[in-house]
Structure formats: structure tokens, C-alpha cells
Amino acid sequence: VQTKIPGVTFGGHFGKLARLTEHFSVLRSYATNNSAHTYQKVASGNNPLKATMGALYARVAGTNDPATGMPSNTLVLPEAIDPSLKLKTNFETKALPTLTAAGDLGPSYVAFNPQGGGELKANMQLKLPRNRFDNRRLLLTGLDNLKRRFDEDSLVDLTDKYQQQAFEVIIRGVAEAFDLTQERPETIAKYDTSHLFRNADVHRWYDMSRASNLLGKQMLMARRLCEAGCGFVTVSDAGWDFHSNRNSPKNLGGMNWLGPQVDHAVAAFLEDVHERGLSDNILLAVTGEMGRTPRRNKNGGRDHYGGLTSLLLAGGGIRGGQVIGQSDRFATKPKTSPYNPGHLVATVLNTLLDVGQLRVTSGVPNELIKLLTDIKPIDELL
């Protein structure tokens, strides 16, 4: 299908994105140089700390937003949308923890998984019965009123502010961001991809057993989390191992399910954040751990390939409406300046963080400063 960029076409599954090219850039000369189902090296840019992008961001920004209490680094899996969803275990299940690994930074900076539980999720839950919590709030209010009679110092006002913030976080702030029922029905319908295919159909195939038709609602949750103060959100969409052998449909048949879903979900996200005036505040990166072989195999499928990898970037103040770089005529390798995961990490973190300020901020690991200064962002995006 023809895009809005003269001379640039997309595959036929991506008609909605073809009409929105002014909102994003495609990087043609990007290669992960990785041909295995290992996510950590790609998501970290293979930095010395072995920490993925979200963990690096949380190390600088803090594990929680100071205003809302929202986790700074969050992973959105299909199970976060449908807790009753039971996906089978395959090679992607084993690799998934490496997608948001914190490496040498330690477990405190691993992405919060609202489906997977953990200490942070437990801390966000109200442990007292609501009536007892309200009584304690009334008690604090009474004590504060008494204190005001004897102390008019501004510190009291400051204390009130923090107490109010704590109440708001516990009662509604964090929990509402994960609750899609808070959205207007028409917005949910716009994102929804569950009608595009049946999960039962894709789950017949081992290589697609972690795929789902919930990507649209995962993207909607990601937008809600960004609005609520989550600085880095990772959305996982699995099932793209299209060898077309006995573990996946022949002749790249899996693309007929997953391709239109990405087209629908990403287009809905781009249109939504644009309409809300959030495009400059949210940077979206769409990519994977590897590319696929330029030539089809004997079954009509494609195998693992690290020499050229798909990458789409949108928002965050970057320039849209362009294709950056070129590949050779067989799509085997970059023809122009090659970019790798290190450049992607630098681009993302330079968008989210003030590198100049970090240089004079105490407590920031030297390895992180070196990562942000040694590897340059992708200049054509800026």
C-alpha cells in the first residue's frame, strides 16, 4: 500500500499506518545484530550495567513518580488486560524476564508487572477495610485541626499536602490507571483488537502460544499509564516467530493475524495521543529482538536474522514523515550509516532525560553517564 511519503510503500497488512506516516519515522538502516530470542542485549544496548532502558530510566528518575506514586517502569502483558487468560509456556516465556532486566542496578529497578504481582503491587493495595481507613483519616484531620491552634508554621501546610497526596495514591491514583473501565466505551472500542482473530486459532501453534488478540487494549493501558506519570512502559506482543514449520502456519500465515493487529493498535495509539495533545510528551518505539531472513525458507517462512531489523519511532518531539537510511537492494544489511540498539537506547534516554543535568547530579552511576555521552542518538530524528 502507498504511504503518504512519495515512493514509500508498506506491506498490505499496514494500511492504517500507511495513512499516518506524518506521525512517525521508519529507520531502515537499523540492525540489532542479534539472531536469538534474547531480549536483554537489545533492550539494554548491551551496556556494561546489563540494565534495560526502563531500568536505566527508573535509576535516574526514581522507582515511583513523586506526585502520583505511579511506578516509573512498568511492563504490560496480555494477562494484565485479562487476568483469566492462560497462555502456554514456550521459549518466549523464558526470555520475557530479560526484556525488562535491571542487570547490575538490582531488582528494585525491574519493571512493575501488574499481572505478575510482587512487592510493589502488594504495597499499592489497601490493606485496611475502607471504613477503618476513613476513620483514621478523620482522626488525622482532627489532630491536624488541634495542631493548627498552636502552630501556624508553614510546615503544617506542607504536611497536609503530603498526607493528602498519600490518601489520593492509595484510594484512587494508582489503581485507576490500570482500570480500563474508566475509559469511555468509544475509546475502548477504537483500540480493541479482539475482533481481528480468535486466540484459540493462534494458540494451536507452539511458536504463537504466547500471542493474543489483546494488543489494542495493552496500548490503551500504556497510554493511561503515561498520563498517570509512568515514565517508561514496555508492551510485549509475542508470537512473531514465523518459520512456517510445524510450529507456525505455512507461508507466513501468522502475519495475517498479527500484522493487522499491530496496524490497528499502533494507529489507534498514534491518533489518540495526537488528539489529546500528548504526541510531544510520549515517545513510541516499535521494534523487536531481531529481523527475519530476506529470503523465504522451503516452507515459505522466514528465519532468525540480525542483519536488518524493523524500527518505527513516533512522538517525543522527533521528526515524523520520513524514512531514515537505506538497506541494500536485497534487504540484507544497511547500505547507509548503520544504527544498532546502542543508538536506540541513547535516543530514548536522551529524549526522556537531561544528559547535561545528569553530569552534575550526584549518585548517578558513571557507567550510565558514559553510556549517554559515548553513544550518540540518531541525529536524523532530532
Tab-separated table of C-alpha atoms in Angstrom:
chain	number	residue	atom	x	y	z
A	1	VAL	CA	0.000	0.000	0.000
A	2	GLN	CA	1.178	3.511	-0.812
A	3	THR	CA	2.026	5.706	2.178
A	4	LYS	CA	1.820	9.487	2.384
A	5	ILE	CA	5.563	9.602	1.682
A	6	PRO	CA	6.187	9.640	-2.107
A	7	GLY	CA	7.822	6.429	-3.270
A	8	VAL	CA	7.445	4.643	0.065
A	9	THR	CA	5.124	1.647	0.378
A	10	PHE	CA	4.203	-0.653	3.270
A	11	GLY	CA	3.075	-4.259	3.201
A	12	GLY	CA	-0.645	-4.684	2.647
A	13	HIS	CA	-1.356	-5.525	6.315
A	14	PHE	CA	-0.398	-1.992	7.376
A	15	GLY	CA	-2.923	0.196	5.569
A	16	LYS	CA	-3.880	2.280	8.627
A	17	LEU	CA	-0.278	3.133	9.437
A	18	ALA	CA	0.329	3.971	5.775
A	19	ARG	CA	-2.160	6.837	6.180
A	20	LEU	CA	-0.429	8.152	9.326
A	21	THR	CA	3.197	8.399	8.221
A	22	GLU	CA	3.391	12.083	9.156
A	23	HIS	CA	3.286	10.968	12.799
A	24	PHE	CA	6.328	8.670	12.774
A	25	SER	CA	9.679	7.806	11.242
A	26	VAL	CA	10.904	4.453	9.986
A	27	LEU	CA	14.571	3.617	10.442
A	28	ARG	CA	15.664	1.496	7.515
A	29	SER	CA	19.347	1.066	8.388
A	30	TYR	CA	18.818	-0.390	11.875
A	31	ALA	CA	20.142	-3.825	12.848
A	32	THR	CA	20.175	-5.497	16.252
A	33	ASN	CA	22.894	-7.919	15.101
A	34	ASN	CA	21.045	-10.430	17.244
A	35	SER	CA	19.517	-13.607	15.850
A	36	ALA	CA	18.329	-15.305	19.034
A	37	HIS	CA	15.289	-14.953	21.284
A	38	THR	CA	17.263	-12.928	23.821
A	39	TYR	CA	15.905	-9.517	24.715
A	40	GLN	CA	18.300	-8.123	27.306
A	41	LYS	CA	21.159	-7.227	24.960
A	42	VAL	CA	18.824	-5.438	22.565
A	43	ALA	CA	16.751	-3.612	25.199
A	44	SER	CA	19.911	-2.539	27.036
A	45	GLY	CA	22.035	-1.667	24.019
A	46	ASN	CA	24.448	-4.196	25.562
A	47	ASN	CA	25.606	-1.594	28.096
A	48	PRO	CA	28.088	-2.555	30.851
A	49	LEU	CA	25.380	-2.393	33.525
A	50	LYS	CA	23.322	-5.008	31.629
A	51	ALA	CA	20.253	-2.893	32.501
A	52	THR	CA	17.434	-2.389	30.007
A	53	MET	CA	16.124	1.051	29.057
A	54	GLY	CA	13.271	1.169	31.537
A	55	ALA	CA	15.536	0.166	34.408
A	56	LEU	CA	18.089	2.830	33.449
A	57	TYR	CA	15.333	5.426	33.370
A	58	ALA	CA	13.998	4.355	36.786
A	59	ARG	CA	17.518	4.538	38.233
A	60	VAL	CA	17.645	8.230	37.356
A	61	ALA	CA	14.002	9.259	37.775
A	62	GLY	CA	13.280	7.124	40.843
A	63	THR	CA	11.172	3.989	41.117
A	64	ASN	CA	7.932	5.965	41.606
A	65	ASP	CA	6.557	9.263	40.334
A	66	PRO	CA	6.833	11.729	43.253
A	67	ALA	CA	3.440	13.308	42.526
A	68	THR	CA	1.242	10.275	41.857
A	69	GLY	CA	3.133	7.300	43.296
A	70	MET	CA	2.927	5.614	39.885
A	71	PRO	CA	5.745	3.109	39.181
A	72	SER	CA	8.311	4.686	36.843
A	73	ASN	CA	8.929	1.475	34.914
A	74	THR	CA	6.047	-0.866	34.010
A	75	LEU	CA	5.542	-3.969	31.848
A	76	VAL	CA	2.137	-4.525	30.206
A	77	LEU	CA	1.464	-8.150	29.239
A	78	PRO	CA	-1.789	-9.532	27.797
A	79	GLU	CA	-2.537	-11.037	31.225
A	80	ALA	CA	-2.694	-7.504	32.642
A	81	ILE	CA	-5.738	-6.936	30.416
A	82	ASP	CA	-7.403	-10.296	31.008
A	83	PRO	CA	-6.354	-11.938	34.305
A	84	SER	CA	-8.187	-15.117	33.285
A	85	LEU	CA	-6.010	-15.526	30.176
A	86	LYS	CA	-3.857	-18.640	30.414
A	87	LEU	CA	-1.025	-18.556	27.906
A	88	LYS	CA	1.140	-21.621	27.370
A	89	THR	CA	4.812	-21.733	28.223
A	90	ASN	CA	7.282	-21.602	25.352
A	91	PHE	CA	10.686	-20.122	24.557
A	92	GLU	CA	9.286	-16.574	24.789
A	93	THR	CA	8.087	-17.173	28.340
A	94	LYS	CA	11.627	-17.989	29.389
A	95	ALA	CA	13.079	-14.961	27.589
A	96	LEU	CA	10.456	-12.491	28.818
A	97	PRO	CA	12.170	-11.580	32.146
A	98	THR	CA	15.200	-10.359	30.215
A	99	LEU	CA	13.051	-7.774	28.378
A	100	THR	CA	12.977	-5.529	31.450
A	101	ALA	CA	16.048	-6.827	33.289
A	102	ALA	CA	17.734	-4.404	35.685
A	103	GLY	CA	21.171	-6.023	35.479
A	104	ASP	CA	23.704	-4.675	37.956
A	105	LEU	CA	21.292	-1.956	39.103
A	106	GLY	CA	19.459	-4.539	41.214
A	107	PRO	CA	15.891	-5.848	41.492
A	108	SER	CA	14.460	-2.531	42.722
A	109	TYR	CA	14.553	-1.232	39.152
A	110	VAL	CA	12.894	-4.179	37.406
A	111	ALA	CA	9.647	-3.191	35.652
A	112	PHE	CA	6.475	-3.411	37.727
A	113	ASN	CA	4.254	-6.150	36.303
A	114	PRO	CA	0.584	-5.631	37.270
A	115	GLN	CA	-0.137	-9.208	36.208
A	116	GLY	CA	2.832	-10.815	37.908
A	117	GLY	CA	2.298	-9.485	41.411
A	118	GLY	CA	5.300	-8.715	43.558
A	119	GLU	CA	6.012	-6.419	46.490
A	120	LEU	CA	5.172	-3.177	44.704
A	121	LYS	CA	1.735	-4.397	43.681
A	122	ALA	CA	1.065	-5.572	47.225
A	123	ASN	CA	2.103	-2.191	48.610
A	124	MET	CA	-0.388	-0.434	46.322
A	125	GLN	CA	-3.332	-2.378	47.704
A	126	LEU	CA	-5.456	-1.016	50.528
A	127	LYS	CA	-4.940	-3.458	53.412
A	128	LEU	CA	-7.435	-1.919	55.846
A	129	PRO	CA	-11.221	-2.085	55.445
A	130	ARG	CA	-12.391	1.151	53.847
A	131	ASN	CA	-14.428	2.241	56.885
A	132	ARG	CA	-11.379	1.887	59.149
A	133	PHE	CA	-9.260	3.846	56.698
A	134	ASP	CA	-11.840	6.647	56.627
A	135	ASN	CA	-11.887	6.701	60.447
A	136	ARG	CA	-8.120	7.058	60.534
A	137	ARG	CA	-8.343	9.898	58.058
A	138	LEU	CA	-10.890	11.652	60.281
A	139	LEU	CA	-8.584	11.114	63.255
A	140	LEU	CA	-5.636	12.669	61.421
A	141	THR	CA	-7.819	15.570	60.353
A	142	GLY	CA	-8.881	16.155	63.947
A	143	LEU	CA	-5.306	16.049	65.190
A	144	ASP	CA	-4.242	18.474	62.483
A	145	ASN	CA	-7.039	20.870	63.397
A	146	LEU	CA	-5.883	20.759	67.001
A	147	LYS	CA	-2.297	21.304	65.969
A	148	ARG	CA	-3.204	24.351	63.892
A	149	ARG	CA	-4.427	26.085	67.040
A	150	PHE	CA	-0.962	26.036	68.493
A	151	ASP	CA	1.238	26.090	65.416
A	152	GLU	CA	0.692	28.286	62.369
A	153	ASP	CA	4.050	27.375	60.868
A	154	SER	CA	4.110	26.635	57.128
A	155	LEU	CA	5.412	23.150	57.892
A	156	VAL	CA	1.869	22.192	58.833
A	157	ASP	CA	0.624	23.104	55.379
A	158	LEU	CA	3.425	21.085	53.862
A	159	THR	CA	2.471	18.082	55.992
A	160	ASP	CA	-1.143	18.444	54.882
A	161	LYS	CA	-0.034	18.357	51.267
A	162	TYR	CA	1.878	15.116	51.655
A	163	GLN	CA	-0.872	13.471	53.667
A	164	GLN	CA	-3.423	14.389	51.014
A	165	GLN	CA	-1.135	13.028	48.305
A	166	ALA	CA	-0.768	9.721	50.164
A	167	PHE	CA	-4.525	9.363	50.541
A	168	GLU	CA	-5.089	10.060	46.857
A	169	VAL	CA	-2.480	7.489	45.809
A	170	ILE	CA	-3.986	4.754	47.960
A	171	ILE	CA	-7.655	5.448	47.284
A	172	ARG	CA	-7.650	6.136	43.551
A	173	GLY	CA	-4.425	7.421	41.969
A	174	VAL	CA	-2.501	4.297	41.033
A	175	ALA	CA	-5.321	1.776	40.801
A	176	GLU	CA	-7.391	3.820	38.340
A	177	ALA	CA	-4.577	3.973	35.795
A	178	PHE	CA	-4.744	0.182	35.401
A	179	ASP	CA	-8.550	0.141	35.155
A	180	LEU	CA	-9.676	0.333	31.514
A	181	THR	CA	-13.329	0.602	32.546
A	182	GLN	CA	-12.529	4.218	33.439
A	183	GLU	CA	-12.255	4.935	29.689
A	184	ARG	CA	-15.163	5.979	27.504
A	185	PRO	CA	-16.681	2.962	25.701
A	186	GLU	CA	-15.996	4.522	22.289
A	187	THR	CA	-12.297	4.896	23.152
A	188	ILE	CA	-12.060	1.261	24.234
A	189	ALA	CA	-13.802	0.215	21.017
A	190	LYS	CA	-11.355	2.253	18.951
A	191	TYR	CA	-8.381	0.413	20.447
A	192	ASP	CA	-9.962	-3.039	20.693
A	193	THR	CA	-8.311	-5.710	18.521
A	194	SER	CA	-10.060	-8.764	19.940
A	195	HIS	CA	-12.351	-8.977	16.894
A	196	LEU	CA	-9.457	-9.413	14.448
A	197	PHE	CA	-8.808	-13.078	15.247
A	198	ARG	CA	-9.544	-15.761	17.817
A	199	ASN	CA	-6.898	-16.600	20.399
A	200	ALA	CA	-7.793	-20.276	20.007
A	201	ASP	CA	-6.680	-20.153	16.374
A	202	VAL	CA	-3.194	-18.796	17.069
A	203	HIS	CA	-2.662	-20.925	20.171
A	204	ARG	CA	-2.760	-24.084	18.052
A	205	TRP	CA	0.809	-23.217	17.067
A	206	TYR	CA	3.663	-23.608	19.572
A	207	ASP	CA	5.582	-20.597	18.266
A	208	MET	CA	2.461	-18.444	18.663
A	209	SER	CA	1.275	-19.780	22.012
A	210	ARG	CA	2.141	-16.526	23.789
A	211	ALA	CA	0.365	-14.377	21.178
A	212	SER	CA	-3.018	-12.816	21.950
A	213	ASN	CA	-5.622	-10.516	20.392
A	214	LEU	CA	-5.322	-8.012	23.265
A	215	LEU	CA	-2.600	-5.729	21.894
A	216	GLY	CA	-5.040	-2.855	21.340
A	217	LYS	CA	-6.059	-2.743	24.997
A	218	GLN	CA	-2.421	-3.156	26.046
A	219	MET	CA	-1.655	0.016	24.088
A	220	LEU	CA	-4.614	1.771	25.694
A	221	MET	CA	-3.326	0.833	29.138
A	222	ALA	CA	0.117	2.116	28.134
A	223	ARG	CA	-1.395	5.500	27.237
A	224	ARG	CA	-3.255	5.622	30.567
A	225	LEU	CA	-0.065	4.797	32.467
A	226	CYS	CA	1.875	7.537	30.676
A	227	GLU	CA	-0.840	10.049	31.540
A	228	ALA	CA	-0.735	8.944	35.180
A	229	GLY	CA	3.010	9.558	35.496
A	230	CYS	CA	4.667	6.292	34.478
A	231	GLY	CA	7.856	7.338	32.716
A	232	PHE	CA	8.607	4.096	30.852
A	233	VAL	CA	6.136	1.461	29.670
A	234	THR	CA	7.073	-1.768	27.882
A	235	VAL	CA	4.321	-3.526	25.901
A	236	SER	CA	5.075	-7.125	24.911
A	237	ASP	CA	3.461	-8.616	21.789
A	238	ALA	CA	4.623	-12.165	21.202
A	239	GLY	CA	4.222	-14.843	18.524
A	240	TRP	CA	6.226	-13.467	15.593
A	241	ASP	CA	8.491	-16.497	15.062
A	242	PHE	CA	7.307	-17.178	11.501
A	243	HIS	CA	9.477	-20.100	10.419
A	244	SER	CA	6.304	-21.558	8.858
A	245	ASN	CA	7.260	-25.019	10.064
A	246	ARG	CA	5.091	-27.309	12.131
A	247	ASN	CA	5.198	-24.734	14.926
A	248	SER	CA	3.702	-21.879	12.886
A	249	PRO	CA	1.421	-21.602	9.819
A	250	LYS	CA	2.884	-22.190	6.362
A	251	ASN	CA	3.682	-19.295	4.033
A	252	LEU	CA	3.932	-16.697	6.817
A	253	GLY	CA	0.303	-17.335	7.698
A	254	GLY	CA	0.755	-15.910	11.184
A	255	MET	CA	1.235	-12.464	9.674
A	256	ASN	CA	-2.441	-12.481	8.673
A	257	TRP	CA	-3.272	-12.324	12.391
A	258	LEU	CA	-0.511	-10.288	13.978
A	259	GLY	CA	0.154	-7.793	11.186
A	260	PRO	CA	-3.349	-6.230	11.118
A	261	GLN	CA	-3.394	-6.194	14.916
A	262	VAL	CA	-0.241	-4.070	15.104
A	263	ASP	CA	-1.609	-1.852	12.346
A	264	HIS	CA	-4.859	-1.301	14.254
A	265	ALA	CA	-3.365	-0.922	17.750
A	266	VAL	CA	-0.488	1.396	16.867
A	267	ALA	CA	-2.684	3.547	14.608
A	268	ALA	CA	-5.255	3.899	17.408
A	269	PHE	CA	-2.495	4.886	19.843
A	270	LEU	CA	-0.992	7.481	17.494
A	271	GLU	CA	-4.362	9.062	16.742
A	272	ASP	CA	-5.375	9.057	20.412
A	273	VAL	CA	-2.242	10.718	21.776
A	274	HIS	CA	-2.384	13.255	18.931
A	275	GLU	CA	-5.991	14.160	19.727
A	276	ARG	CA	-5.098	14.506	23.410
A	277	GLY	CA	-2.145	16.772	22.661
A	278	LEU	CA	0.311	14.253	24.081
A	279	SER	CA	2.387	13.441	20.990
A	280	ASP	CA	5.376	15.529	22.061
A	281	ASN	CA	5.246	14.055	25.570
A	282	ILE	CA	5.176	10.358	24.632
A	283	LEU	CA	7.879	8.639	22.589
A	284	LEU	CA	6.785	5.358	20.993
A	285	ALA	CA	9.293	2.775	19.732
A	286	VAL	CA	8.063	-0.305	17.839
A	287	THR	CA	10.714	-2.959	17.267
A	288	GLY	CA	11.806	-6.493	18.123
A	289	GLU	CA	14.823	-8.508	19.143
A	290	MET	CA	15.717	-9.390	15.544
A	291	GLY	CA	14.669	-9.185	11.925
A	292	ARG	CA	13.787	-12.046	9.589
A	293	THR	CA	15.743	-13.570	6.741
A	294	PRO	CA	15.430	-11.709	3.417
A	295	ARG	CA	14.773	-14.995	1.599
A	296	ARG	CA	11.935	-17.347	2.452
A	297	ASN	CA	12.761	-20.855	3.575
A	298	LYS	CA	11.434	-24.050	1.979
A	299	ASN	CA	8.141	-23.723	3.878
A	300	GLY	CA	7.543	-20.165	2.698
A	301	GLY	CA	8.522	-18.720	6.080
A	302	ARG	CA	11.389	-16.605	7.327
A	303	ASP	CA	14.026	-17.469	9.899
A	304	HIS	CA	16.026	-15.553	12.519
A	305	TYR	CA	18.105	-12.679	11.170
A	306	GLY	CA	20.064	-9.941	12.918
A	307	GLY	CA	21.421	-8.096	9.896
A	308	LEU	CA	18.405	-5.799	9.454
A	309	THR	CA	15.616	-5.093	11.943
A	310	SER	CA	12.355	-3.170	11.788
A	311	LEU	CA	12.180	0.044	13.846
A	312	LEU	CA	9.451	2.695	13.999
A	313	LEU	CA	9.673	5.770	16.244
A	314	ALA	CA	6.936	8.315	16.897
A	315	GLY	CA	6.318	11.328	19.130
A	316	GLY	CA	8.613	12.633	21.829
A	317	GLY	CA	9.384	15.700	19.731
A	318	ILE	CA	11.143	13.712	16.996
A	319	ARG	CA	10.630	14.423	13.310
A	320	GLY	CA	7.981	12.325	11.580
A	321	GLY	CA	7.115	11.651	7.958
A	322	GLN	CA	10.446	10.191	6.919
A	323	VAL	CA	12.345	7.010	6.233
A	324	ILE	CA	15.877	7.220	7.622
A	325	GLY	CA	18.695	5.370	5.927
A	326	GLN	CA	18.696	2.671	3.287
A	327	SER	CA	19.308	-1.048	3.050
A	328	ASP	CA	20.911	-2.838	0.133
A	329	ARG	CA	18.631	-3.962	-2.683
A	330	PHE	CA	18.137	-7.420	-1.132
A	331	ALA	CA	17.307	-6.106	2.371
A	332	THR	CA	20.249	-7.992	3.851
A	333	LYS	CA	22.173	-5.146	5.530
A	334	PRO	CA	22.275	-1.355	5.923
A	335	LYS	CA	23.590	0.493	2.889
A	336	THR	CA	23.934	3.836	4.671
A	337	SER	CA	25.191	4.612	8.196
A	338	PRO	CA	24.215	1.570	10.297
A	339	TYR	CA	22.414	2.009	13.603
A	340	ASN	CA	22.244	-0.524	16.430
A	341	PRO	CA	20.498	-0.946	19.823
A	342	GLY	CA	23.057	1.322	21.470
A	343	HIS	CA	21.888	4.190	19.261
A	344	LEU	CA	18.268	3.355	20.074
A	345	VAL	CA	18.938	3.376	23.840
A	346	ALA	CA	20.790	6.696	23.538
A	347	THR	CA	17.931	8.198	21.520
A	348	VAL	CA	15.276	7.091	24.006
A	349	LEU	CA	17.173	8.161	27.116
A	350	ASN	CA	18.248	11.487	25.620
A	351	THR	CA	14.576	12.121	24.884
A	352	LEU	CA	13.489	11.264	28.438
A	353	LEU	CA	16.410	12.703	30.411
A	354	ASP	CA	18.534	15.851	30.527
A	355	VAL	CA	22.001	14.415	29.989
A	356	GLY	CA	23.707	17.713	30.820
A	357	GLN	CA	21.966	17.787	34.179
A	358	LEU	CA	22.896	14.171	34.878
A	359	ARG	CA	26.587	15.013	34.610
A	360	VAL	CA	26.320	17.222	37.684
A	361	THR	CA	23.847	15.041	39.587
A	362	SER	CA	25.337	13.041	42.434
A	363	GLY	CA	24.620	9.347	42.743
A	364	VAL	CA	24.154	8.580	39.048
A	365	PRO	CA	26.365	5.610	38.044
A	366	ASN	CA	29.366	6.607	35.962
A	367	GLU	CA	28.590	3.767	33.564
A	368	LEU	CA	25.204	5.351	32.830
A	369	ILE	CA	26.743	8.794	32.219
A	370	LYS	CA	29.322	7.203	29.931
A	371	LEU	CA	26.594	5.323	28.043
A	372	LEU	CA	24.653	8.513	27.372
A	373	THR	CA	27.691	10.523	26.334
A	374	ASP	CA	29.671	7.963	24.341
A	375	ILE	CA	26.876	6.644	22.113
A	376	LYS	CA	25.144	9.286	20.043
A	377	PRO	CA	21.411	9.438	19.413
A	378	ILE	CA	20.021	9.011	15.900
A	379	ASP	CA	20.569	12.572	14.652
A	380	GLU	CA	18.074	12.423	11.777
A	381	LEU	CA	15.223	12.037	14.265
A	382	LEU	CA	16.013	15.259	16.129
